Coordinates of C-alpha atoms and ligand atoms in Angstrom, one line a residue:
M25 CA -34.1 3.6 6.7
A26 CA -37.1 2.0 4.6
K27 CA -36.5 -1.5 2.8
E28 CA -36.6 0.1 -0.8
D29 CA -34.2 2.7 0.2
V30 CA -31.8 0.1 1.6
G31 CA -32.6 -1.9 -1.8
F32 CA -31.7 1.2 -3.8
V33 CA -28.5 2.3 -1.9
T34 CA -27.3 -1.6 -2.1
M35 CA -27.9 -1.6 -5.9
A36 CA -26.3 1.6 -6.4
A37 CA -23.2 0.6 -4.3
G38 CA -23.1 -2.6 -5.8
A39 CA -23.2 -1.0 -9.1
A40 CA -20.2 1.1 -8.6
A41 CA -18.2 -1.5 -7.3
G42 CA -19.4 -3.7 -10.0
D43 CA -18.0 -1.5 -12.6
V44 CA -14.4 -2.0 -11.7
P45 CA -12.6 -5.2 -12.3
E46 CA -11.0 -7.6 -9.6
L47 CA -7.3 -8.3 -9.6
G48 CA -6.1 -11.5 -8.0
I49 CA -3.3 -11.1 -5.5
G50 CA -0.7 -13.8 -5.0
M51 CA 1.4 -12.9 -1.9
L52 CA 4.7 -14.6 -1.0
G53 CA 5.3 -14.2 2.8
Y54 CA 2.8 -13.7 5.6
A55 CA 5.2 -11.9 8.4
F56 CA 5.6 -8.3 8.9
M57 CA 5.0 -7.4 5.1
G58 CA 2.9 -10.0 4.4
K59 CA 0.3 -8.4 7.1
A60 CA 0.9 -4.8 6.0
H61 CA 0.3 -5.7 2.4
S62 CA -2.7 -8.0 3.2
N63 CA -4.1 -5.2 5.3
A64 CA -3.7 -2.6 2.5
F65 CA -5.3 -4.4 -0.1
K66 CA -8.2 -5.2 2.1
K67 CA -8.7 -1.7 3.2
L68 CA -8.0 -0.1 -0.2
P69 CA -11.5 -0.6 -2.1
Y70 CA -13.6 0.7 0.5
M71 CA -11.6 3.7 1.8
M72 CA -10.5 4.7 -1.8
Y73 CA -13.9 4.2 -3.4
P74 CA -14.6 3.4 -6.2
P75 CA -11.3 1.7 -6.3
P76 CA -9.5 1.3 -9.7
A77 CA -9.8 -2.5 -9.2
V78 CA -11.0 -4.9 -6.4
P79 CA -8.2 -6.9 -5.2
K80 CA -9.0 -10.4 -4.4
L81 CA -6.8 -12.0 -1.9
V82 CA -6.4 -15.4 -4.1
A83 CA -3.3 -17.0 -2.5
I84 CA -0.7 -16.6 -0.1
C85 CA 2.5 -18.6 0.2
G86 CA 5.2 -19.4 2.8
R87 CA 7.7 -22.0 3.6
N88 CA 5.9 -23.2 7.0
E89 CA 2.7 -24.8 6.0
Q90 CA 0.8 -24.4 9.5
A91 CA 1.9 -20.8 9.5
T92 CA 0.7 -20.0 6.0
A93 CA -2.6 -22.0 6.5
T94 CA -3.1 -19.7 9.7
A95 CA -2.3 -16.5 7.6
A96 CA -4.6 -17.6 4.8
K97 CA -7.4 -17.8 7.2
R98 CA -6.4 -14.9 9.0
F99 CA -6.1 -12.6 6.2
G100 CA -9.0 -14.1 4.0
Y101 CA -6.8 -15.8 1.2
D102 CA -8.8 -18.4 -0.8
S103 CA -6.1 -20.7 -0.8
Y104 CA -2.3 -21.2 0.5
Y105 CA 0.9 -22.9 -0.9
T106 CA 4.2 -23.9 0.4
D107 CA 5.7 -23.5 -3.2
W108 CA 5.6 -20.3 -5.0
K109 CA 6.1 -22.1 -8.3
K110 CA 2.8 -23.8 -7.9
M111 CA 1.4 -20.3 -6.9
L112 CA 2.4 -18.6 -10.0
K113 CA 0.7 -21.2 -12.1
N114 CA -2.6 -20.2 -10.5
K115 CA -4.7 -18.5 -13.3
K116 CA -6.5 -16.6 -10.7
V117 CA -3.3 -14.7 -9.7
D118 CA -2.9 -11.5 -11.7
I119 CA -0.2 -9.7 -9.1
F120 CA 2.6 -11.3 -7.4
D121 CA 3.5 -9.6 -4.5
N122 CA 6.7 -10.5 -2.9
G123 CA 7.0 -9.8 0.7
G124 CA 9.8 -12.4 1.3
P125 CA 13.4 -12.1 2.6
N126 CA 15.8 -10.6 0.2
D127 CA 17.3 -13.7 -1.1
A128 CA 13.5 -14.8 -2.1
H129 CA 13.1 -11.4 -4.3
A130 CA 15.0 -12.4 -7.6
A131 CA 14.1 -16.1 -8.6
P132 CA 10.4 -15.5 -7.7
C133 CA 9.9 -12.3 -9.5
I134 CA 11.6 -13.3 -12.4
A135 CA 9.5 -16.3 -12.9
A136 CA 6.3 -14.1 -12.2
A137 CA 7.4 -11.9 -14.8
E138 CA 7.8 -14.8 -17.4
A139 CA 4.2 -15.9 -16.2
G140 CA 2.7 -12.5 -17.2
K141 CA 2.3 -11.2 -13.7
H142 CA 2.1 -7.7 -12.5
I143 CA 4.6 -7.6 -9.8
I144 CA 5.0 -5.8 -6.3
C145 CA 8.5 -6.5 -4.7
E146 CA 9.6 -5.2 -1.2
K147 CA 12.4 -3.2 -0.7
P148 CA 15.2 -3.7 -1.3
L149 CA 14.7 -5.0 -4.7
A150 CA 17.6 -7.4 -4.4
R151 CA 20.8 -8.0 -2.7
T152 CA 23.0 -6.4 -5.3
A153 CA 22.8 -4.2 -8.4
A154 CA 23.8 -7.2 -10.4
E155 CA 20.7 -9.3 -9.3
A156 CA 18.4 -6.2 -9.3
K157 CA 19.5 -5.9 -12.9
K158 CA 18.5 -9.0 -13.9
M159 CA 14.8 -8.5 -12.4
L160 CA 14.6 -5.3 -14.2
D161 CA 15.5 -6.9 -17.3
A162 CA 12.8 -9.7 -16.7
V163 CA 10.0 -7.3 -16.2
E164 CA 10.8 -5.0 -19.0
K165 CA 11.0 -8.1 -21.4
A166 CA 7.6 -9.1 -20.1
G167 CA 6.1 -6.0 -20.3
V168 CA 4.5 -6.2 -16.8
K169 CA 3.7 -3.6 -14.4
N170 CA 6.3 -3.4 -11.6
M171 CA 6.7 -1.6 -8.5
V172 CA 9.2 -1.8 -5.4
A173 CA 7.3 -0.9 -2.4
F174 CA 9.1 1.9 -1.3
N175 CA 6.2 2.8 0.6
Y176 CA 7.3 6.4 2.2
R177 CA 6.8 8.0 -1.4
F178 CA 3.1 7.5 -0.3
V179 CA 2.9 9.3 3.2
P180 CA 0.8 12.5 2.7
A181 CA 3.4 14.8 4.0
L182 CA 6.0 13.6 1.7
V183 CA 3.9 13.8 -1.3
Q184 CA 3.3 17.4 -0.6
A185 CA 6.8 17.8 0.0
R186 CA 7.8 16.6 -3.3
K187 CA 4.9 19.2 -4.9
L188 CA 6.6 22.1 -3.2
I189 CA 9.9 21.1 -4.4
Q190 CA 8.7 20.3 -7.9
S191 CA 6.8 23.6 -8.1
G192 CA 10.0 25.6 -7.3
A193 CA 8.7 26.7 -3.8
L194 CA 12.1 25.9 -2.2
G195 CA 14.1 27.2 -5.5
R196 CA 17.3 25.6 -5.9
I197 CA 17.9 22.9 -3.4
F198 CA 21.3 22.9 -1.4
H199 CA 20.9 20.1 1.0
F200 CA 19.2 16.7 1.3
R201 CA 19.9 15.3 5.0
A202 CA 18.2 11.8 6.1
V203 CA 18.7 9.4 8.8
Y204 CA 16.7 6.4 9.3
L205 CA 17.5 5.3 13.0
Q206 CA 16.3 2.3 15.0
E207 CA 17.4 0.6 18.3
W208 CA 16.4 -3.0 18.0
I209 CA 19.7 -5.1 17.7
I210 CA 21.8 -3.3 20.2
D211 CA 21.5 -6.3 22.7
P212 CA 24.6 -8.7 21.5
N213 CA 22.4 -11.6 22.5
F214 CA 19.9 -10.6 19.9
P215 CA 20.2 -13.8 17.4
K216 CA 21.6 -13.4 13.9
I217 CA 18.4 -13.5 12.2
W218 CA 18.2 -13.3 8.0
R219 CA 18.4 -9.4 8.2
L220 CA 21.9 -10.1 9.7
D221 CA 23.2 -12.6 7.3
K222 CA 24.7 -11.3 4.0
K223 CA 23.9 -14.2 1.8
V224 CA 20.0 -13.6 2.8
A225 CA 19.9 -9.8 3.0
G226 CA 22.8 -8.9 1.0
S227 CA 23.5 -6.1 3.5
G228 CA 22.5 -4.7 6.9
A229 CA 21.3 -1.2 7.9
L230 CA 22.3 -0.1 4.3
G231 CA 20.0 -2.0 2.4
D232 CA 17.0 -2.1 4.8
L233 CA 16.8 1.4 6.0
G234 CA 19.5 3.3 3.8
A235 CA 17.6 2.1 0.8
H236 CA 14.5 4.2 2.0
I237 CA 16.2 7.3 2.6
I238 CA 18.4 7.1 -0.6
D239 CA 15.0 6.3 -2.4
L240 CA 13.7 9.5 -0.9
G241 CA 16.8 11.5 -2.1
R242 CA 16.1 10.3 -5.6
Y243 CA 12.3 10.9 -5.1
L244 CA 12.6 14.6 -3.7
V245 CA 15.9 16.0 -4.8
G246 CA 17.4 14.0 -7.8
E247 CA 20.1 11.6 -9.0
P248 CA 23.3 11.2 -6.8
R249 CA 26.4 11.2 -9.4
S250 CA 28.9 9.9 -6.8
V251 CA 29.1 8.7 -3.1
M252 CA 31.4 8.5 -0.3
G253 CA 30.8 5.9 2.4
M254 CA 31.6 4.4 5.7
T255 CA 30.0 1.1 7.3
R256 CA 30.4 -0.1 10.8
T257 CA 29.7 -3.5 12.4
F258 CA 29.5 -2.9 16.2
V259 CA 28.6 -6.6 17.4
E260 CA 30.6 -8.8 15.1
E261 CA 29.3 -12.3 16.6
R262 CA 25.8 -13.3 17.6
P263 CA 24.0 -16.3 18.8
L264 CA 22.3 -18.1 15.8
P265 CA 18.6 -18.4 15.9
D266 CA 18.6 -22.4 16.1
G267 CA 20.7 -22.2 19.4
S268 CA 23.4 -24.0 17.6
G269 CA 26.1 -21.5 18.6
K270 CA 27.4 -18.3 17.5
G271 CA 27.7 -16.9 13.7
K272 CA 29.8 -13.8 12.6
V273 CA 27.8 -11.1 11.6
D274 CA 28.6 -10.0 8.1
V275 CA 26.7 -7.1 7.2
D276 CA 26.6 -3.5 8.5
D277 CA 24.8 -2.4 11.7
A278 CA 25.2 1.2 10.4
F279 CA 26.3 3.2 7.7
V280 CA 26.9 7.0 6.7
A281 CA 27.6 8.5 3.4
L282 CA 27.8 11.6 1.4
L283 CA 25.9 12.1 -1.9
D284 CA 27.1 14.2 -4.7
F285 CA 23.8 15.0 -6.8
E286 CA 23.8 16.0 -10.4
N287 CA 22.0 19.1 -9.6
G288 CA 24.6 20.3 -7.3
A289 CA 22.7 19.5 -4.0
L290 CA 24.9 18.0 -1.1
G291 CA 23.7 15.0 0.6
T292 CA 24.3 13.3 3.7
V293 CA 22.5 9.8 4.7
E294 CA 22.8 7.8 7.7
A295 CA 21.1 4.4 8.9
S296 CA 21.6 2.6 12.1
R297 CA 20.1 0.1 14.2
F298 CA 22.0 1.1 17.2
C299 CA 20.3 4.3 18.3
Q300 CA 18.8 4.0 21.8
G301 CA 15.4 5.7 21.8
R302 CA 15.1 5.8 18.1
K303 CA 12.0 3.7 17.1
N304 CA 11.6 4.0 13.6
F305 CA 13.1 7.4 13.1
N306 CA 13.0 8.2 9.4
C307 CA 14.0 11.9 9.6
L308 CA 14.7 14.2 6.9
E309 CA 15.5 18.2 6.1
I310 CA 15.7 19.8 2.8
N311 CA 17.2 23.3 2.4
G312 CA 16.6 25.4 -0.4
E313 CA 17.4 29.1 -1.5
K314 CA 13.8 30.1 -0.8
G315 CA 13.2 27.9 2.3
S316 CA 13.2 24.4 4.1
I317 CA 11.3 21.5 4.8
Q318 CA 11.6 19.0 7.6
F319 CA 10.0 15.5 8.0
N320 CA 10.0 12.9 10.7
L321 CA 8.1 9.5 10.2
E322 CA 7.4 9.4 13.9
K323 CA 5.3 12.5 13.6
M324 CA 4.2 11.3 10.1
N325 CA 1.0 13.6 9.9
E326 CA 3.1 16.8 10.3
L327 CA 5.4 18.7 7.9
N328 CA 7.7 21.8 9.0
V329 CA 8.4 24.3 6.5
F330 CA 10.5 27.6 6.7
W331 CA 9.9 30.4 4.1
A332 CA 12.8 32.7 3.8
N333 CA 11.1 35.6 2.6
E334 CA 7.9 35.5 4.8
D335 CA 6.4 38.6 6.3
P336 CA 6.4 40.0 8.7
K337 CA 10.2 38.9 9.2
E338 CA 10.0 39.2 13.1
T339 CA 7.6 36.1 13.1
R340 CA 9.6 33.8 10.7
G341 CA 10.1 30.5 11.7
F342 CA 9.6 26.7 11.0
H343 CA 5.6 26.2 10.8
N344 CA 4.4 22.9 11.8
I345 CA 2.0 21.8 9.3
N346 CA -0.8 19.2 10.2
I347 CA -1.1 17.4 6.5
S348 CA -4.8 16.2 7.0
E349 CA -6.8 18.7 5.3
S350 CA -9.2 17.7 2.5
Y351 CA -6.7 19.3 0.0
H352 CA -3.8 17.5 1.0
P353 CA -2.7 14.2 -1.0
Y354 CA -4.9 11.3 -0.2
W355 CA -6.8 13.0 2.4
E356 CA -9.8 13.1 0.3
N357 CA -10.1 9.4 1.4
W358 CA -10.0 9.7 5.0
W359 CA -11.4 11.9 7.7
P360 CA -11.8 15.4 8.7
Q361 CA -8.8 17.5 9.2
G362 CA -6.7 16.4 12.5
H363 CA -8.1 13.0 12.4
I364 CA -4.5 11.6 11.5
I365 CA -3.6 8.3 9.7
G366 CA -0.8 6.0 10.3
W367 CA 2.2 4.0 8.6
E368 CA -0.2 1.5 7.3
H369 CA -2.1 3.8 5.1
S370 CA 1.1 4.5 3.3
F371 CA 0.6 1.1 1.6
V372 CA -3.0 1.7 0.9
H373 CA -2.1 4.6 -1.2
E374 CA 0.9 2.7 -2.7
F375 CA -1.4 -0.2 -4.1
H376 CA -4.1 2.2 -5.0
H377 CA -1.4 3.9 -7.4
F378 CA -0.5 0.4 -8.6
L379 CA -3.7 -0.8 -9.2
D380 CA -4.6 2.3 -11.3
A381 CA -1.5 1.8 -13.3
I382 CA -2.3 -1.5 -14.2
V383 CA -6.0 -0.8 -14.8
N384 CA -5.4 2.5 -16.6
N385 CA -2.0 1.6 -18.2
K386 CA -0.2 4.3 -16.4
P387 CA 3.4 4.5 -15.5
V388 CA 4.3 3.6 -12.0
S389 CA 7.2 6.2 -11.7
P390 CA 8.1 8.8 -10.8
W391 CA 5.4 9.0 -8.1
G392 CA 5.7 5.1 -7.1
A393 CA 9.2 3.3 -7.4
D394 CA 9.4 0.8 -10.3
F395 CA 12.1 -2.0 -11.0
A396 CA 14.3 0.7 -12.5
D397 CA 14.4 2.7 -9.5
G398 CA 14.8 -0.6 -7.5
Y399 CA 17.9 -1.3 -9.7
K400 CA 19.3 2.4 -9.3
N401 CA 18.7 2.3 -5.5
A402 CA 20.9 -1.0 -5.6
V403 CA 23.7 0.7 -7.6
I404 CA 24.0 3.4 -5.3
C405 CA 23.9 1.0 -2.2
D406 CA 26.5 -1.1 -3.9
A407 CA 28.6 2.1 -4.6
I408 CA 28.5 3.0 -0.9
V409 CA 29.7 -0.4 0.0
K410 CA 32.5 -0.1 -2.5
S411 CA 33.5 3.2 -1.2
A412 CA 33.5 1.9 2.3
Q413 CA 36.0 -0.7 1.3
S414 CA 38.2 1.4 -0.8
K415 CA 37.9 4.6 1.4
K416 CA 37.4 6.5 -2.1
T417 CA 34.7 8.3 -3.7
V418 CA 33.1 6.0 -6.1
D419 CA 30.8 7.4 -9.0
V420 CA 27.2 6.1 -9.6
K421 CA 26.8 4.5 -13.0
Y422 CA 23.6 3.3 -14.0
Ligands
LIG11 C1 13.4 -2.8 9.6 O1 12.9 -3.2 10.7 C2 11.9 -2.2 8.7 O2 11.1 -3.2 9.1 C3 11.9 -2.1 7.5 O3 12.4 -3.4 6.7 C4 10.9 -1.3 6.6 O4 11.0 -1.4 5.6 C5 10.7 0.0 7.6 O5 9.8 0.5 6.9 C6 10.6 -0.4 8.8 O6 11.6 -1.0 9.6

């Protein structure tokens, strides 16, 4: 390419990117979600181009200084902190992204709201509904944009599923059936990490995995008016991570629940970390009067659909749709059909939505989950725990 062409192209590209604001990111946490979120912020501006804003990795915060400094260098943050209070004083931080453990969601998010930062918080929003309500009140008082990182709302196949349901294509919904199954703590010698400690996590599989499928129930079907639940802890004592002995497991290893939706649909949800062979098996099926849809996260580019009145009836059956055409949600940003995307890309879509909500003053919900959704999710989770304890149906009251 001749030099002047390169100059012309560079200027044009620069002009496009230069037209959008930069938004500074202050990240709490550098482990699994710190990595997934940082990756998404870096990928977003050049894959969803031109972006609503260019995320600038201003600061990352973690308790361990060496690990946090390493993460800052690895992901490309301008600075690092070991005290989130100090990070929130950084005027270059426009968005506070909380990827910390569940016991580190409330105080930092409330402080970030008071500091006028827009906020992303990983799910579950909080350990209890009461704690979530304090966070909701703080962001509403501050008037900052807020989102709970229920990233599965941004998987193209599930966005497509919601479009089908919202269009009436399935008609009246009869059933919502979802499971979220993993296998990673079956070994009784697996240590009692923070996800297995009630004072840190709030709950076990319920808040970690159940929160996702309960959120998808609200996103795809509607509001539950009552629940009936059961929880189980299969391994009641585990080695402590510091090797100092054993500790009692005070969270659920698995739960099952029935959801009675306001629109008359019947819901069954189940999450477990004791399902041999299930890696990240977030799987759902919705049955309506005109058809059914089925989704499996482990095959996240596919949506299975069945249409009751399809002709010829002799060939009626579930169709396996490869959700990768340019007309499928978000696919204008990616590759030619069939060149599939992955779990990480749901975060790219999710954060694009949040930046767009900030820059263009749009609502985060109902497409994304805001703190009100996070609070309602927590109310439903609390109701399932209460039902499991009382062995009675519990009404959902927001
Ligand atoms: C649990 O292991 C976990 O990492 C959840 O915390 C995430 O929210 C889920 O997306 C994948 O599994």
